[in-house]
PDB file of C-alpha atoms and ligand atoms in Angstrom:
ATOM      1  CA  MET A 237       0.015  -0.054   0.157  1.00 75.00           C
ATOM      2  CA  SER A 238       1.639   3.396  -0.720  1.00 84.00           C
ATOM      3  CA  ALA A 239       2.191   6.039   1.952  1.00 85.00           C
ATOM      4  CA  ALA A 240      -1.539   8.035   1.274  1.00 84.00           C
ATOM      5  CA  GLY A 241      -3.086   4.703   1.152  1.00 87.00           C
ATOM      6  CA  GLU A 242      -1.957   4.056   4.557  1.00 91.00           C
ATOM      7  CA  THR A 243      -2.935   7.262   5.879  1.00 94.00           C
ATOM      8  CA  ILE A 244      -6.268   6.965   4.784  1.00 97.00           C
ATOM      9  CA  ALA A 245      -6.881   3.700   5.848  1.00 97.00           C
ATOM     10  CA  GLY A 246      -5.265   4.756   9.208  1.00 97.00           C
ATOM     11  CA  ASN A 247      -7.869   7.406   9.049  1.00 98.00           C
ATOM     12  CA  LEU A 248     -10.917   5.694   8.332  1.00 98.00           C
ATOM     13  CA  ALA A 249     -10.033   3.094  11.076  1.00 98.00           C
ATOM     14  CA  ARG A 250     -10.244   6.183  13.770  1.00 98.00           C
ATOM     15  CA  ILE A 251     -13.121   7.988  12.213  1.00 98.00           C
ATOM     16  CA  ALA A 252     -14.912   4.117  12.514  1.00 98.00           C
ATOM     17  CA  GLU A 253     -14.024   4.374  16.297  1.00 98.00           C
ATOM     18  CA  ARG A 254     -15.709   7.425  16.402  1.00 98.00           C
ATOM     19  CA  VAL A 255     -18.627   6.534  14.558  1.00 98.00           C
ATOM     20  CA  GLU A 256     -19.225   3.674  16.836  1.00 98.00           C
ATOM     21  CA  ARG A 257     -19.000   5.359  19.954  1.00 98.00           C
ATOM     22  CA  ALA A 258     -21.536   8.754  18.807  1.00 98.00           C
ATOM     23  CA  ALA A 259     -23.813   5.925  17.826  1.00 98.00           C
ATOM     24  CA  ARG A 260     -23.545   4.311  21.087  1.00 98.00           C
ATOM     25  CA  ARG A 261     -23.758   7.248  22.936  1.00 97.00           C
ATOM     26  CA  ALA A 262     -27.284   7.688  20.943  1.00 97.00           C
ATOM     27  CA  GLY A 263     -28.584   4.411  21.295  1.00 98.00           C
ATOM     28  CA  ARG A 264     -27.987   3.755  17.371  1.00 98.00           C
ATOM     29  CA  HIS A 265     -26.473   1.373  15.361  1.00 97.00           C
ATOM     30  CA  THR A 266     -23.450   1.866  12.966  1.00 97.00           C
ATOM     31  CA  ASP A 267     -25.169   0.352  10.089  1.00 96.00           C
ATOM     32  CA  GLU A 268     -27.672   3.008  10.007  1.00 97.00           C
ATOM     33  CA  ILE A 269     -24.908   5.354   9.541  1.00 98.00           C
ATOM     34  CA  THR A 270     -23.046   5.881   5.783  1.00 98.00           C
ATOM     35  CA  LEU A 271     -19.600   7.814   5.312  1.00 98.00           C
ATOM     36  CA  VAL A 272     -19.653   9.963   2.567  1.00 98.00           C
ATOM     37  CA  GLY A 273     -15.644  10.364   1.466  1.00 98.00           C
ATOM     38  CA  VAL A 274     -15.658  13.510   0.372  1.00 98.00           C
ATOM     39  CA  SER A 275     -12.672  13.720  -2.694  1.00 98.00           C
ATOM     40  CA  LYS A 276     -12.663  17.216  -3.661  1.00 97.00           C
ATOM     41  CA  THR A 277      -9.714  18.798  -4.165  1.00 96.00           C
ATOM     42  CA  PHE A 278      -7.397  15.070  -3.897  1.00 97.00           C
ATOM     43  CA  PRO A 279      -6.618  13.153  -6.807  1.00 97.00           C
ATOM     44  CA  ALA A 280      -8.280  10.025  -8.417  1.00 97.00           C
ATOM     45  CA  GLU A 281      -5.648   7.782  -6.125  1.00 97.00           C
ATOM     46  CA  SER A 282      -6.913   9.130  -3.018  1.00 97.00           C
ATOM     47  CA  VAL A 283     -10.504   7.841  -3.880  1.00 98.00           C
ATOM     48  CA  ARG A 284      -9.228   4.452  -5.451  1.00 97.00           C
ATOM     49  CA  ALA A 285      -6.785   4.480  -1.823  1.00 97.00           C
ATOM     50  CA  ALA A 286     -10.216   5.339   0.213  1.00 98.00           C
ATOM     51  CA  HIS A 287     -12.424   2.669  -1.698  1.00 98.00           C
ATOM     52  CA  ALA A 288      -9.630  -0.289  -1.126  1.00 97.00           C
ATOM     53  CA  ALA A 289      -9.940   0.580   2.441  1.00 97.00           C
ATOM     54  CA  GLY A 290     -13.855   0.036   2.308  1.00 98.00           C
ATOM     55  CA  VAL A 291     -15.198   3.440   1.670  1.00 98.00           C
ATOM     56  CA  ARG A 292     -18.419   3.309  -0.941  1.00 98.00           C
ATOM     57  CA  HIS A 293     -19.758   6.689  -1.096  1.00 98.00           C
ATOM     58  CA  PHE A 294     -17.665   9.543  -2.169  1.00 98.00           C
ATOM     59  CA  GLY A 295     -18.634  12.998  -2.190  1.00 98.00           C
ATOM     60  CA  GLU A 296     -17.680  15.930  -4.787  1.00 98.00           C
ATOM     61  CA  ASN A 297     -18.309  19.579  -5.138  1.00 97.00           C
ATOM     62  CA  ARG A 298     -18.001  20.651  -8.470  1.00 97.00           C
ATOM     63  CA  VAL A 299     -19.373  18.918 -11.823  1.00 98.00           C
ATOM     64  CA  GLN A 300     -16.312  19.994 -13.861  1.00 97.00           C
ATOM     65  CA  GLU A 301     -13.491  18.999 -11.258  1.00 97.00           C
ATOM     66  CA  TRP A 302     -15.467  15.286 -11.065  1.00 98.00           C
ATOM     67  CA  GLU A 303     -15.601  15.005 -14.769  1.00 97.00           C
ATOM     68  CA  LYS A 304     -12.155  14.769 -14.910  1.00 97.00           C
ATOM     69  CA  LYS A 305     -11.814  12.217 -12.367  1.00 97.00           C
ATOM     70  CA  GLU A 306     -14.429   9.938 -12.782  1.00 97.00           C
ATOM     71  CA  PRO A 307     -12.970   8.060 -15.938  1.00 97.00           C
ATOM     72  CA  LEU A 308     -10.090   7.262 -13.606  1.00 98.00           C
ATOM     73  CA  VAL A 309     -12.254   5.355 -11.316  1.00 98.00           C
ATOM     74  CA  ARG A 310     -15.193   4.141 -12.973  1.00 96.00           C
ATOM     75  CA  ASP A 311     -14.326   0.650 -12.668  1.00 98.00           C
ATOM     76  CA  LEU A 312     -15.108   1.233  -8.808  1.00 98.00           C
ATOM     77  CA  GLN A 313     -18.506   0.344  -7.235  1.00 98.00           C
ATOM     78  CA  ALA A 314     -19.325   3.350  -5.597  1.00 98.00           C
ATOM     79  CA  THR A 315     -22.163   5.922  -5.229  1.00 98.00           C
ATOM     80  CA  TRP A 316     -21.224   9.447  -6.432  1.00 98.00           C
ATOM     81  CA  HIS A 317     -22.569  12.193  -4.743  1.00 98.00           C
ATOM     82  CA  LEU A 318     -22.809  15.890  -5.970  1.00 98.00           C
ATOM     83  CA  ILE A 319     -22.668  17.485  -2.191  1.00 98.00           C
ATOM     84  CA  GLY A 320     -22.076  21.434  -3.673  1.00 97.00           C
ATOM     85  CA  HIS A 321     -24.201  23.904  -5.298  1.00 96.00           C
ATOM     86  CA  LEU A 322     -25.363  23.079  -8.714  1.00 97.00           C
ATOM     87  CA  GLN A 323     -25.790  25.824 -11.624  1.00 96.00           C
ATOM     88  CA  SER A 324     -28.770  24.641 -13.795  1.00 95.00           C
ATOM     89  CA  ASN A 325     -26.641  24.916 -17.000  1.00 96.00           C
ATOM     90  CA  LYS A 326     -24.780  21.862 -15.550  1.00 97.00           C
ATOM     91  CA  ALA A 327     -27.950  19.725 -14.417  1.00 97.00           C
ATOM     92  CA  ALA A 328     -27.624  17.413 -17.624  1.00 95.00           C
ATOM     93  CA  ARG A 329     -23.625  16.518 -17.122  1.00 96.00           C
ATOM     94  CA  ALA A 330     -24.855  16.137 -13.445  1.00 97.00           C
ATOM     95  CA  ALA A 331     -27.342  13.929 -13.717  1.00 96.00           C
ATOM     96  CA  ARG A 332     -25.379  11.868 -15.904  1.00 94.00           C
ATOM     97  CA  LEU A 333     -22.290  11.691 -13.733  1.00 95.00           C
ATOM     98  CA  PHE A 334     -23.636  11.157  -9.934  1.00 97.00           C
ATOM     99  CA  HIS A 335     -26.023   8.669  -8.595  1.00 97.00           C
ATOM    100  CA  THR A 336     -27.566  11.162  -5.997  1.00 98.00           C
ATOM    101  CA  VAL A 337     -27.741  15.103  -5.894  1.00 98.00           C
ATOM    102  CA  ASP A 338     -27.565  15.716  -2.469  1.00 98.00           C
ATOM    103  CA  SER A 339     -27.529  20.128  -2.377  1.00 98.00           C
ATOM    104  CA  VAL A 340     -30.984  20.543  -4.528  1.00 98.00           C
ATOM    105  CA  ASP A 341     -32.223  24.111  -3.508  1.00 97.00           C
ATOM    106  CA  SER A 342     -34.655  25.119  -6.273  1.00 97.00           C
ATOM    107  CA  LEU A 343     -37.480  23.337  -8.088  1.00 98.00           C
ATOM    108  CA  ALA A 344     -36.259  25.167 -11.033  1.00 98.00           C
ATOM    109  CA  LEU A 345     -33.155  22.860 -10.801  1.00 98.00           C
ATOM    110  CA  ALA A 346     -34.937  19.546  -9.418  1.00 98.00           C
ATOM    111  CA  ARG A 347     -37.086  20.027 -12.928  1.00 98.00           C
ATOM    112  CA  LYS A 348     -34.054  20.820 -15.054  1.00 97.00           C
ATOM    113  CA  LEU A 349     -32.408  17.372 -13.769  1.00 97.00           C
ATOM    114  CA  GLU A 350     -35.873  15.587 -14.464  1.00 97.00           C
ATOM    115  CA  SER A 351     -35.863  16.861 -17.895  1.00 95.00           C
ATOM    116  CA  SER A 352     -32.529  15.882 -18.337  1.00 93.00           C
ATOM    117  CA  LEU A 353     -32.788  12.451 -17.150  1.00 94.00           C
ATOM    118  CA  ALA A 354     -36.305  12.352 -19.159  1.00 91.00           C
ATOM    119  CA  GLU A 355     -34.095  13.020 -22.547  1.00 87.00           C
ATOM    120  CA  SER A 356     -31.146  11.012 -22.105  1.00 78.00           C
ATOM    121  CA  VAL A 357     -32.455   7.578 -21.371  1.00 60.00           C
ATOM    122  CA  GLY A 358     -34.661   5.124 -23.269  1.00 58.00           C
ATOM    123  CA  VAL A 359     -38.079   4.021 -21.895  1.00 50.00           C
ATOM    124  CA  SER A 360     -36.488   1.204 -20.640  1.00 47.00           C
ATOM    125  CA  ASP A 361     -33.715   2.634 -18.988  1.00 58.00           C
ATOM    126  CA  ALA A 362     -34.853   3.209 -15.237  1.00 62.00           C
ATOM    127  CA  LYS A 363     -32.133   5.321 -14.029  1.00 75.00           C
ATOM    128  CA  ARG A 364     -33.217   7.514 -10.993  1.00 91.00           C
ATOM    129  CA  LEU A 365     -31.365   9.948  -9.786  1.00 97.00           C
ATOM    130  CA  GLY A 366     -31.647  10.109  -5.903  1.00 98.00           C
ATOM    131  CA  VAL A 367     -32.066  13.690  -4.378  1.00 98.00           C
ATOM    132  CA  LEU A 368     -31.619  15.453  -1.268  1.00 98.00           C
ATOM    133  CA  ILE A 369     -33.021  19.392  -0.575  1.00 98.00           C
ATOM    134  CA  GLU A 370     -30.696  21.104   0.999  1.00 98.00           C
ATOM    135  CA  VAL A 371     -31.684  23.666   3.584  1.00 97.00           C
ATOM    136  CA  ARG A 372     -30.335  26.447   4.871  1.00 96.00           C
ATOM    137  CA  VAL A 373     -30.491  25.928   8.500  1.00 93.00           C
ATOM    138  CA  ALA A 374     -29.099  28.802   9.777  1.00 90.00           C
ATOM    139  CA  GLU A 375     -30.986  32.263   7.814  1.00 78.00           C
ATOM    140  CA  ALA A 376     -29.135  34.786   8.955  1.00 75.00           C
ATOM    141  CA  GLU A 377     -25.944  32.676   7.111  1.00 70.00           C
ATOM    142  CA  THR A 378     -24.920  33.391   3.543  1.00 63.00           C
ATOM    143  CA  ARG A 379     -25.112  29.429   2.987  1.00 69.00           C
ATOM    144  CA  SER A 380     -26.695  27.604  -0.116  1.00 82.00           C
ATOM    145  CA  GLY A 381     -29.763  25.795   0.355  1.00 94.00           C
ATOM    146  CA  VAL A 382     -33.751  26.275   0.775  1.00 96.00           C
ATOM    147  CA  SER A 383     -35.525  28.247   3.239  1.00 95.00           C
ATOM    148  CA  GLU A 384     -37.621  26.421   5.935  1.00 95.00           C
ATOM    149  CA  SER A 385     -40.871  27.946   4.379  1.00 95.00           C
ATOM    150  CA  GLU A 386     -39.622  26.566   0.916  1.00 96.00           C
ATOM    151  CA  ILE A 387     -38.986  22.999   1.527  1.00 98.00           C
ATOM    152  CA  VAL A 388     -42.823  21.756   1.385  1.00 98.00           C
ATOM    153  CA  ALA A 389     -43.405  23.163  -1.891  1.00 98.00           C
ATOM    154  CA  ILE A 390     -40.048  22.005  -3.772  1.00 98.00           C
ATOM    155  CA  ALA A 391     -40.796  18.378  -1.853  1.00 98.00           C
ATOM    156  CA  GLU A 392     -44.232  18.144  -3.302  1.00 98.00           C
ATOM    157  CA  GLY A 393     -42.583  19.329  -6.858  1.00 98.00           C
ATOM    158  CA  ILE A 394     -39.802  16.692  -6.792  1.00 98.00           C
ATOM    159  CA  LEU A 395     -42.655  13.900  -5.801  1.00 97.00           C
ATOM    160  CA  GLY A 396     -44.354  14.620  -9.347  1.00 97.00           C
ATOM    161  CA  LEU A 397     -40.811  14.055 -10.933  1.00 97.00           C
ATOM    162  CA  SER A 398     -40.431  10.323 -12.098  1.00 95.00           C
ATOM    163  CA  HIS A 399     -36.954   9.973 -12.720  1.00 96.00           C
ATOM    164  CA  LEU A 400     -36.050  11.845  -9.341  1.00 97.00           C
ATOM    165  CA  ASP A 401     -36.107   9.675  -6.102  1.00 97.00           C
ATOM    166  CA  LEU A 402     -36.166  12.130  -2.942  1.00 98.00           C
ATOM    167  CA  ARG A 403     -34.487  10.560  -0.136  1.00 98.00           C
ATOM    168  CA  GLY A 404     -34.454  12.980   2.521  1.00 98.00           C
ATOM    169  CA  LEU A 405     -32.235  16.408   3.787  1.00 98.00           C
ATOM    170  CA  MET A 406     -29.342  17.925   3.838  1.00 98.00           C
ATOM    171  CA  CYS A 407     -27.647  20.677   5.611  1.00 97.00           C
ATOM    172  CA  ILE A 408     -24.270  22.747   6.479  1.00 96.00           C
ATOM    173  CA  PRO A 409     -24.632  24.561   9.640  1.00 94.00           C
ATOM    174  CA  PRO A 410     -22.567  27.721   9.988  1.00 92.00           C
ATOM    175  CA  TYR A 411     -18.723  26.399  10.946  1.00 92.00           C
ATOM    176  CA  PHE A 412     -18.189  26.686  15.306  1.00 95.00           C
ATOM    177  CA  ASP A 413     -14.959  26.013  17.021  1.00 96.00           C
ATOM    178  CA  GLU A 414     -17.071  24.237  19.945  1.00 97.00           C
ATOM    179  CA  PRO A 415     -19.038  21.674  17.562  1.00 97.00           C
ATOM    180  CA  GLU A 416     -21.512  21.175  20.108  1.00 98.00           C
ATOM    181  CA  ALA A 417     -22.796  24.643  19.126  1.00 97.00           C
ATOM    182  CA  ALA A 418     -23.761  23.168  15.889  1.00 97.00           C
ATOM    183  CA  ARG A 419     -26.485  20.598  17.549  1.00 98.00           C
ATOM    184  CA  PRO A 420     -29.250  23.007  17.489  1.00 97.00           C
ATOM    185  CA  PHE A 421     -29.399  23.127  13.771  1.00 97.00           C
ATOM    186  CA  PHE A 422     -28.834  19.384  13.351  1.00 98.00           C
ATOM    187  CA  ARG A 423     -32.035  19.164  15.725  1.00 98.00           C
ATOM    188  CA  LYS A 424     -33.501  21.242  13.571  1.00 97.00           C
ATOM    189  CA  LEU A 425     -33.231  19.389  10.373  1.00 98.00           C
ATOM    190  CA  ARG A 426     -34.240  16.240  11.934  1.00 98.00           C
ATOM    191  CA  GLY A 427     -37.330  17.752  13.123  1.00 98.00           C
ATOM    192  CA  LEU A 428     -38.157  19.695   9.349  1.00 98.00           C
ATOM    193  CA  ARG A 429     -37.331  15.983   8.054  1.00 98.00           C
ATOM    194  CA  ASP A 430     -40.354  14.646  10.147  1.00 98.00           C
ATOM    195  CA  ASP A 431     -42.461  17.131   9.744  1.00 98.00           C
ATOM    196  CA  LEU A 432     -41.929  16.981   6.019  1.00 98.00           C
ATOM    197  CA  ALA A 433     -42.260  13.185   6.035  1.00 98.00           C
ATOM    198  CA  LYS A 434     -45.857  13.384   7.552  1.00 98.00           C
ATOM    199  CA  ARG A 435     -46.696  15.673   5.474  1.00 97.00           C
ATOM    200  CA  ILE A 436     -46.462  14.063   2.286  1.00 97.00           C
ATOM    201  CA  GLY A 437     -46.882  10.755   3.810  1.00 97.00           C
ATOM    202  CA  ARG A 438     -43.817   9.235   2.509  1.00 96.00           C
ATOM    203  CA  GLU A 439     -40.508   7.920   4.369  1.00 97.00           C
ATOM    204  CA  LEU A 440     -37.768  10.419   4.114  1.00 98.00           C
ATOM    205  CA  PRO A 441     -34.701   8.121   5.144  1.00 98.00           C
ATOM    206  CA  VAL A 442     -31.690  10.277   4.699  1.00 98.00           C
ATOM    207  CA  LEU A 443     -30.321  13.183   6.727  1.00 98.00           C
ATOM    208  CA  SER A 444     -26.730  14.416   5.383  1.00 98.00           C
ATOM    209  CA  MET A 445     -25.030  16.391   7.904  1.00 98.00           C
ATOM    210  CA  GLY A 446     -22.191  16.556   9.855  1.00 98.00           C
ATOM    211  CA  MET A 447     -18.678  17.222   8.348  1.00 98.00           C
ATOM    212  CA  SER A 448     -14.995  16.147   9.960  1.00 98.00           C
ATOM    213  CA  HIS A 449     -15.112  18.755  13.007  1.00 97.00           C
ATOM    214  CA  ASP A 450     -18.852  18.053  14.170  1.00 98.00           C
ATOM    215  CA  PHE A 451     -19.753  14.701  12.991  1.00 98.00           C
ATOM    216  CA  GLU A 452     -20.202  12.857  15.916  1.00 98.00           C
ATOM    217  CA  VAL A 453     -22.816  15.953  17.289  1.00 98.00           C
ATOM    218  CA  ALA A 454     -24.710  15.120  13.808  1.00 98.00           C
ATOM    219  CA  ILE A 455     -24.903  11.250  14.460  1.00 98.00           C
ATOM    220  CA  GLU A 456     -25.752  12.102  18.160  1.00 98.00           C
ATOM    221  CA  GLU A 457     -28.885  13.816  16.425  1.00 98.00           C
ATOM    222  CA  GLY A 458     -29.485  11.076  13.943  1.00 98.00           C
ATOM    223  CA  ALA A 459     -27.466  11.858  10.666  1.00 98.00           C
ATOM    224  CA  THR A 460     -27.677   8.664   8.533  1.00 98.00           C
ATOM    225  CA  GLU A 461     -25.079  10.195   5.907  1.00 98.00           C
ATOM    226  CA  VAL A 462     -22.025  11.837   7.319  1.00 98.00           C
ATOM    227  CA  ARG A 463     -19.560  13.960   4.697  1.00 98.00           C
ATOM    228  CA  LEU A 464     -15.961  13.680   5.465  1.00 98.00           C
ATOM    229  CA  GLY A 465     -13.077  15.270   3.494  1.00 98.00           C
ATOM    230  CA  THR A 466     -10.315  16.518   5.982  1.00 98.00           C
ATOM    231  CA  ALA A 467     -11.007  13.678   8.605  1.00 98.00           C
ATOM    232  CA  LEU A 468     -10.271  10.773   5.931  1.00 98.00           C
ATOM    233  CA  PHE A 469      -8.248  12.864   3.123  1.00 97.00           C
ATOM    234  CA  GLY A 470      -6.258  15.253   5.330  1.00 96.00           C
ATOM    235  CA  MET A 471      -5.941  18.937   4.911  1.00 94.00           C
ATOM    236  CA  ARG A 472      -7.198  20.011   1.365  1.00 93.00           C
ATOM    237  CA  ALA A 473      -4.915  22.673  -0.357  1.00 87.00           C
ATOM    238  CA  ALA A 474      -6.029  26.200   0.725  1.00 72.00           C
ATOM    239  CA  LYS A 475      -7.681  26.894  -2.704  1.00 58.00           C
ATOM    240  CA  ASN A 476     -10.834  25.314  -4.043  1.00 49.00           C
ATOM    241  CA  VAL A 477     -12.081  24.501  -0.416  1.00 49.00           C
ATOM    242  CA  LYS A 478     -15.586  25.820  -1.404  1.00 52.00           C
ATOM    243  CA  GLY A 479     -17.495  26.919  -4.331  1.00 50.00           C
ATOM    244  CA  ALA A 480     -19.930  25.955  -6.956  1.00 50.00           C
ATOM    245  CA  ALA A 481     -20.532  22.972  -8.777  1.00 53.00           C
TER     246      ALA A 481
HETATM  247  C1  LIG B  75     -15.677  20.121   1.593  1.00 88.26           C
HETATM  248  C2  LIG B  75     -17.284  19.468   2.375  1.00 88.26           C
HETATM  249  C3  LIG B  75     -17.488  18.830   3.119  1.00 88.26           C
HETATM  250  C4  LIG B  75     -16.462  17.977   4.075  1.00 88.26           C
HETATM  251  O1  LIG B  75     -15.766  18.991   4.606  1.00 88.26           O
HETATM  252  P1  LIG B  75     -14.737  18.585   5.770  1.00 88.26           P
HETATM  253  O2  LIG B  75     -15.097  19.659   6.929  1.00 88.26           O
HETATM  254  O3  LIG B  75     -13.408  18.450   4.871  1.00 88.26           O
HETATM  255  O4  LIG B  75     -15.167  17.370   6.133  1.00 88.26           O
HETATM  256  C5  LIG B  75     -18.835  18.351   3.706  1.00 88.26           C
HETATM  257  N1  LIG B  75     -19.925  18.860   2.824  1.00 88.26           N
HETATM  258  C6  LIG B  75     -19.503  19.961   2.139  1.00 88.26           C
HETATM  259  C7  LIG B  75     -20.974  19.929   1.543  1.00 88.26           C
HETATM  260  C8  LIG B  75     -18.641  20.195   1.401  1.00 88.26           C
HETATM  261  O5  LIG B  75     -18.609  21.080   0.430  1.00 88.26           O
END
């Protein structure tokens, strides 16, 4: 194994222990929690090393970056998530390259994804794209995502789109030095998910919340997917840390 591969495998082992302890504190089972390795800015070899260590879900935040990497890892059995803001003009490419878009923030975008899937696949091809609605849990912050008041309308709209499979909600709370401070936002997303599921009469199994510095708190509050970049792959180079897909 390469040195980078050993580092990633070691990081994964430590993450697994922390996930396990957080789950135990909350009376949950670790098999309810999926680790999404956030490989943005890291090369295809890092994706490969994480896959070899057992990671099966990967998140990228830019369509263009993933278009370059994807051919190099296409042979791997994995679920590829888009987790960054998606511009409508890249919806068709995203719909083709990802299994799930975890950052849907408008019904217009959902319709764009739907129409590109409807056009590109034959009647017999049943590709359905998983989607999460990204919620802006801290209204004062300028993070992407929909406001709470828009969630129901967008969800109901998505339910009418036959190529999209609405699976749940996602959020990025504000960054706090003290991860405990993010707890109310995670709790809020869970409440919004529970309310929405009742309202639309349908299960919404996925709560994508928690990143490297706060995933344990997110797990205690019910996260089913934690998105880990730094904790798994190490520090990213300063540029391209955030940004649009
Ligand atoms: C980069 C990113 C992550 C991972 O961040 P880390 O703090 O490195 O774990 C998670 N979610 C989204 C949406 C991201 O853009």
